[in-house]
PDB file of C-alpha atoms and ligand atoms in Angstrom:
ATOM      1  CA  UNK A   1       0.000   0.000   0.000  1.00  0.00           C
ATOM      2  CA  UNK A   2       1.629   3.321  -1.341  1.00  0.00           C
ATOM      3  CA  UNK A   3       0.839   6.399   1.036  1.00  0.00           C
ATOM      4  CA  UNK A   4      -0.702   8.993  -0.811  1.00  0.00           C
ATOM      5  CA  UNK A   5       1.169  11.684   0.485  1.00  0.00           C
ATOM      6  CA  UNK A   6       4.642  10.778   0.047  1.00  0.00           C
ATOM      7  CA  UNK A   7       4.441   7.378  -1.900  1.00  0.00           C
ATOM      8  CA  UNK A   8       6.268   5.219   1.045  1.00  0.00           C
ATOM      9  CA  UNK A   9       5.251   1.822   0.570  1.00  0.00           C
ATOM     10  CA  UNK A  10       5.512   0.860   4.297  1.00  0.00           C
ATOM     11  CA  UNK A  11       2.795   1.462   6.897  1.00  0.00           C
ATOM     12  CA  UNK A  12       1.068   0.055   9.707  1.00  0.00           C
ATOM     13  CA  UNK A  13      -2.416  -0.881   9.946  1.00  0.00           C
ATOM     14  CA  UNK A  14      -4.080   0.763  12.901  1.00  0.00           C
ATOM     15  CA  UNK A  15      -7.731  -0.560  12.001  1.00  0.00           C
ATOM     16  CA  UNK A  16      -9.509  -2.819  10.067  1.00  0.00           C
ATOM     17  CA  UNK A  17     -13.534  -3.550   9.938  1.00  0.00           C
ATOM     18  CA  UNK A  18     -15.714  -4.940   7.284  1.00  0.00           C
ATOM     19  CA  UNK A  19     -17.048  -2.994   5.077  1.00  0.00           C
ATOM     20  CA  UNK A  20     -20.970  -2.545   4.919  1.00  0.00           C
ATOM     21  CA  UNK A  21     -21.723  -4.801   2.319  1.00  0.00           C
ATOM     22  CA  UNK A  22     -18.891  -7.455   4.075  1.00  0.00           C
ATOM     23  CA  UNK A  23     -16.867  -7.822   0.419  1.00  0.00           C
ATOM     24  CA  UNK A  24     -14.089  -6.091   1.660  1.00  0.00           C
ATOM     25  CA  UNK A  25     -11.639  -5.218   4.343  1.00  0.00           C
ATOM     26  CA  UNK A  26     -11.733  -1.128   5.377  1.00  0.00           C
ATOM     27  CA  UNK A  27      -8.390  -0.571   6.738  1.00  0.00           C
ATOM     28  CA  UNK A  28      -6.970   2.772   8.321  1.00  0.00           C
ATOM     29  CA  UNK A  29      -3.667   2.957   7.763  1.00  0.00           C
ATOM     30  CA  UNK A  30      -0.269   4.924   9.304  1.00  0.00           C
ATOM     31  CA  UNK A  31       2.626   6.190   6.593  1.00  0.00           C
ATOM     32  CA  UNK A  32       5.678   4.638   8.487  1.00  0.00           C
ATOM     33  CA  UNK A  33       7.650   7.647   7.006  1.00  0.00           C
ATOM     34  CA  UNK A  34       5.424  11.131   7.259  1.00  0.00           C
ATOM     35  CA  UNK A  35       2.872   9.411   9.545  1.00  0.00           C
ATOM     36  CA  UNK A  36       0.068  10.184   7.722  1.00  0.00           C
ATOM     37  CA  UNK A  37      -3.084   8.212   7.682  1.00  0.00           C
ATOM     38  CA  UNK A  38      -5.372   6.988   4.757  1.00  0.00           C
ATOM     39  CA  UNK A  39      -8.018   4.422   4.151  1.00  0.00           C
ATOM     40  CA  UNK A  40      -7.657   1.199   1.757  1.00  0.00           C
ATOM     41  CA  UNK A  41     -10.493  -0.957   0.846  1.00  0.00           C
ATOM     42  CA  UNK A  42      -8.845  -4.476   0.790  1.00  0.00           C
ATOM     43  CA  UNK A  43     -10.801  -7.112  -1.422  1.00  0.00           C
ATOM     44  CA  UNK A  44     -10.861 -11.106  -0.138  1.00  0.00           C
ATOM     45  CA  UNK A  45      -8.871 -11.973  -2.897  1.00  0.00           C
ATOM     46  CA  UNK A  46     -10.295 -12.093  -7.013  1.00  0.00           C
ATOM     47  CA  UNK A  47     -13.454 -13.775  -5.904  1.00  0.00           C
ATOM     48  CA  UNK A  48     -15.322 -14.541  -2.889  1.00  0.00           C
ATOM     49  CA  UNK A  49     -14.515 -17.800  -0.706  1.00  0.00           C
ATOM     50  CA  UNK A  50     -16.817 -20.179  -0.118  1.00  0.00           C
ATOM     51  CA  UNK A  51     -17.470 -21.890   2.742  1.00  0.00           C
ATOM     52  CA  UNK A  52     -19.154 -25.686   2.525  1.00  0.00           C
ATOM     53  CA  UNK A  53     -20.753 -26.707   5.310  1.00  0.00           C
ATOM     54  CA  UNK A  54     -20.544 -30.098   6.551  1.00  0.00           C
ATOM     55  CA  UNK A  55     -24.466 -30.442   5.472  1.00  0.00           C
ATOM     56  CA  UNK A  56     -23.444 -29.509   2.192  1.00  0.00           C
ATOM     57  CA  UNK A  57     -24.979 -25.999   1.537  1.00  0.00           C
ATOM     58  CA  UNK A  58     -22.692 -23.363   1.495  1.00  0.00           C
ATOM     59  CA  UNK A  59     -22.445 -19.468   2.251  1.00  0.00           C
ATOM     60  CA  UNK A  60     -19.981 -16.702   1.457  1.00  0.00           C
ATOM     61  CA  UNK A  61     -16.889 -16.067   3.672  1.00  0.00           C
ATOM     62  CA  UNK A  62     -18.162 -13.251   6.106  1.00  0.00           C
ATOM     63  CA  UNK A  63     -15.590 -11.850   8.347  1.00  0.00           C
ATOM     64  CA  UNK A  64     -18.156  -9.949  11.055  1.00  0.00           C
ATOM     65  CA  UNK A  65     -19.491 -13.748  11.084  1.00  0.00           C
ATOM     66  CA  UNK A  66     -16.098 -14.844  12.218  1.00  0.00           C
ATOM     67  CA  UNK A  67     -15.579 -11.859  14.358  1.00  0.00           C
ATOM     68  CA  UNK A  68     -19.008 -12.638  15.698  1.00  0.00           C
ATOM     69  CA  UNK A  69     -18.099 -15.791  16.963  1.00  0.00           C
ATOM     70  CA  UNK A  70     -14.618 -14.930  18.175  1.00  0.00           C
ATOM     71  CA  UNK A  71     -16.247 -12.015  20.438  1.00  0.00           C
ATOM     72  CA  UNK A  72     -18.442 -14.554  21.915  1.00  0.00           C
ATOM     73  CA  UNK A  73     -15.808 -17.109  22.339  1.00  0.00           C
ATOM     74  CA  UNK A  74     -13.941 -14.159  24.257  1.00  0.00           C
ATOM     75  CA  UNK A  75     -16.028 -12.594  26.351  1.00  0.00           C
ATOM     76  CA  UNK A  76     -14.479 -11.492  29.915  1.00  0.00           C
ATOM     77  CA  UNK A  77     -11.210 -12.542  28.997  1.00  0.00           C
ATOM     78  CA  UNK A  78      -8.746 -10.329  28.795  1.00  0.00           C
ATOM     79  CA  UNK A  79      -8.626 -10.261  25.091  1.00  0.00           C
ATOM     80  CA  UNK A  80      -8.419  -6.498  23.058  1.00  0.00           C
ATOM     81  CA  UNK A  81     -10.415  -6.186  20.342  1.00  0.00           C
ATOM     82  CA  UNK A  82      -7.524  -5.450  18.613  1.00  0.00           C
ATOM     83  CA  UNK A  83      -6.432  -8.585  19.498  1.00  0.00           C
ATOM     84  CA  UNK A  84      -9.173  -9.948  18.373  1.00  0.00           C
ATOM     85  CA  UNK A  85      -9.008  -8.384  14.713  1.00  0.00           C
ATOM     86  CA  UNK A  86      -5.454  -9.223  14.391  1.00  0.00           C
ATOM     87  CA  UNK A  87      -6.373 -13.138  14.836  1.00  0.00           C
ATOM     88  CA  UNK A  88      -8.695 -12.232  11.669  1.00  0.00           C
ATOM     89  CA  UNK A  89      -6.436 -10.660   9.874  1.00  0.00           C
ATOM     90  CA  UNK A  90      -4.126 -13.232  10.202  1.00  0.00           C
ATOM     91  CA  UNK A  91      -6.460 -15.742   9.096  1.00  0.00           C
ATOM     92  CA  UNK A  92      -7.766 -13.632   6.213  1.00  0.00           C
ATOM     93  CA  UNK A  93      -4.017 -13.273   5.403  1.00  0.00           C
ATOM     94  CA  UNK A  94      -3.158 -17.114   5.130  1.00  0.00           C
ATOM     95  CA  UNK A  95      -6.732 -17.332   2.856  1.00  0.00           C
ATOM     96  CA  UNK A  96      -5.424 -14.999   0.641  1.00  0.00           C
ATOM     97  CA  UNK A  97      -2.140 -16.622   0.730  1.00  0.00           C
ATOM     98  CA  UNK A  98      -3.331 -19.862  -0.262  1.00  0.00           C
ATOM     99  CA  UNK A  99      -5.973 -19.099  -2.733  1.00  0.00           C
ATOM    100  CA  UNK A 100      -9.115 -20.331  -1.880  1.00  0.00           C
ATOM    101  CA  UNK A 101     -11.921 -20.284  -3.556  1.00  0.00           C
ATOM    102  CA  UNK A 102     -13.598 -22.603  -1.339  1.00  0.00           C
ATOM    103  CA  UNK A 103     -12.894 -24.160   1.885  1.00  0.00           C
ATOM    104  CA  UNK A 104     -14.831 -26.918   4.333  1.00  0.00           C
ATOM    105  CA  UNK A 105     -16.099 -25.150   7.484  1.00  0.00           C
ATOM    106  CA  UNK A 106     -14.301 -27.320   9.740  1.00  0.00           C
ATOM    107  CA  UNK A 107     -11.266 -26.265   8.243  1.00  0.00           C
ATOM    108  CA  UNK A 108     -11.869 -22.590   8.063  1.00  0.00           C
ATOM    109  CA  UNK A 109     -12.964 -23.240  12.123  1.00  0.00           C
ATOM    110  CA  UNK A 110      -9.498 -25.143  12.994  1.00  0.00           C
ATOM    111  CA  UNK A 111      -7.693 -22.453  11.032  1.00  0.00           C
ATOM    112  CA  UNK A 112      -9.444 -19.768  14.023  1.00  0.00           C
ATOM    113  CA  UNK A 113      -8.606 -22.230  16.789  1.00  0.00           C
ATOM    114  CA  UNK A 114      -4.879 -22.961  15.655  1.00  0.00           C
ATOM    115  CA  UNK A 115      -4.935 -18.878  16.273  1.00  0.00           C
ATOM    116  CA  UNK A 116      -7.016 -18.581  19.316  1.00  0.00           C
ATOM    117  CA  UNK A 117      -5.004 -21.646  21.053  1.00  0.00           C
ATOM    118  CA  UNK A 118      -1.799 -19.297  21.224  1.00  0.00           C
ATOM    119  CA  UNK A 119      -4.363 -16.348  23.091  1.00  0.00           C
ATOM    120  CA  UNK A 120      -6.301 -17.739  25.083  1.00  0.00           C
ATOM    121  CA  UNK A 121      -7.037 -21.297  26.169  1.00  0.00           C
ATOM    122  CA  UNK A 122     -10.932 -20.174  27.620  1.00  0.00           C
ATOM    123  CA  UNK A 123     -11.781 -19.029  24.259  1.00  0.00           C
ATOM    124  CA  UNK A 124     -10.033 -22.094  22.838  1.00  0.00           C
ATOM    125  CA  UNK A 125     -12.579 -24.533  24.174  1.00  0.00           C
ATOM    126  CA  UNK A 126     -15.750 -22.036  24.103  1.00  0.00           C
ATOM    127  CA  UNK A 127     -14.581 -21.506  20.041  1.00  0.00           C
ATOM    128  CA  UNK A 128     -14.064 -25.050  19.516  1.00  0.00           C
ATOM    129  CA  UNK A 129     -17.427 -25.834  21.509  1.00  0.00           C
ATOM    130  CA  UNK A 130     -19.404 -23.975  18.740  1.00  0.00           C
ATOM    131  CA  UNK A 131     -17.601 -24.509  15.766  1.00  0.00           C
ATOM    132  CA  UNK A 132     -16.493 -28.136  15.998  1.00  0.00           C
ATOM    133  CA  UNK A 133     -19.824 -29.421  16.524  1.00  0.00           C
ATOM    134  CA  UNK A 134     -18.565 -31.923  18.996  1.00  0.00           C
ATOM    135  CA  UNK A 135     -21.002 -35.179  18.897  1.00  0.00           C
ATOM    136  CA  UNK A 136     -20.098 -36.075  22.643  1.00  0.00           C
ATOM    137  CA  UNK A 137     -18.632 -35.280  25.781  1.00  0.00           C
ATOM    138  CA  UNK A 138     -15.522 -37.762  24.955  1.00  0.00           C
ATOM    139  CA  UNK A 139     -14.641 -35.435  22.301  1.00  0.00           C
ATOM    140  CA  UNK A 140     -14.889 -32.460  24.426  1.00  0.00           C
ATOM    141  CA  UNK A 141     -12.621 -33.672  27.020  1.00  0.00           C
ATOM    142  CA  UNK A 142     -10.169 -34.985  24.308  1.00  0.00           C
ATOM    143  CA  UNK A 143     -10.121 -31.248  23.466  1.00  0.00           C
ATOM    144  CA  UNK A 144      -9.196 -30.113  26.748  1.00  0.00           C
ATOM    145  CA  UNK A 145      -6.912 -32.770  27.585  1.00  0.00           C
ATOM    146  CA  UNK A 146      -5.199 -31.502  24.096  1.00  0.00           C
ATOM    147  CA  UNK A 147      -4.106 -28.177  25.362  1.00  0.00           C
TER     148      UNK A 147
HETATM  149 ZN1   ZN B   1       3.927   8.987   3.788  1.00  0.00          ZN
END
């Protein structure tokens, strides 16, 4: 990203949402060089990812879905929000990275906890309650036992 003001191609993101339609990535951005700070509009890559559900249908790849879930996962921990956007952005990151067009749920939900295991272990096992769909308590404790 080139700052507008003095064409550096460094800077720092300071904060990133979803834009209103959830297509793209609204980022406020800090010139590492003359400090000044602009807006980009990042896109989810060429097209948007698809997530396949383990029924079968599938929906769009919505971060504030993610984020959604992560808040929830976090509550009264002692978790930032920029914390919390950073794990997204770091996910959204390796997406990009990799290409995907479309991806199973489960694996888009492992990708979150590989990231929320290094935070927080609470939110760990709350995340991986919801998105793991686990069929039985065995599973759950396996879970725990794991960390
Ligand atoms: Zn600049």
């Amino acid at each position: 990203m080139r700052c507008p003001s003095c064409g550096h191609t460094d800077s720092k993101v300071v904060d990133s949402r979803p834009s209103e339609d959830g297509t793209s990535i609204r980022r406020r951005r800090e010139c590492l060089k003359c400090n000044r700070r602009f807006t980009t509009y990042e896109r989810l890559g060429e097209n948007p990812l698809v997530v396949r559900k383990s029924d079968g249908t599938s929906e769009v790849y919505r971060r504030d879905k993610i984020l959604r879930g992560l808040y929830i996962a976090c509550a009264k921990r002692h978790i930032t929000p920029d914390q919390i956007n950073s794990v997204v952005d770091d996910l959204e990151t390796e997406l990009r990275n990799k290409n995907y067009t479309e991806i199973q749920s489960k694996a888009l939900g492992d990708m979150v906890l590989q990231r929320l295991r290094n935070l927080d272990e609470v939110a760990y096992i709350r995340f991986a309650s919801v998105y793991k769909d686990f069929k039985n308590v065995d599973e759950f404790n396996q879970a725990i036992k794991g960390l």
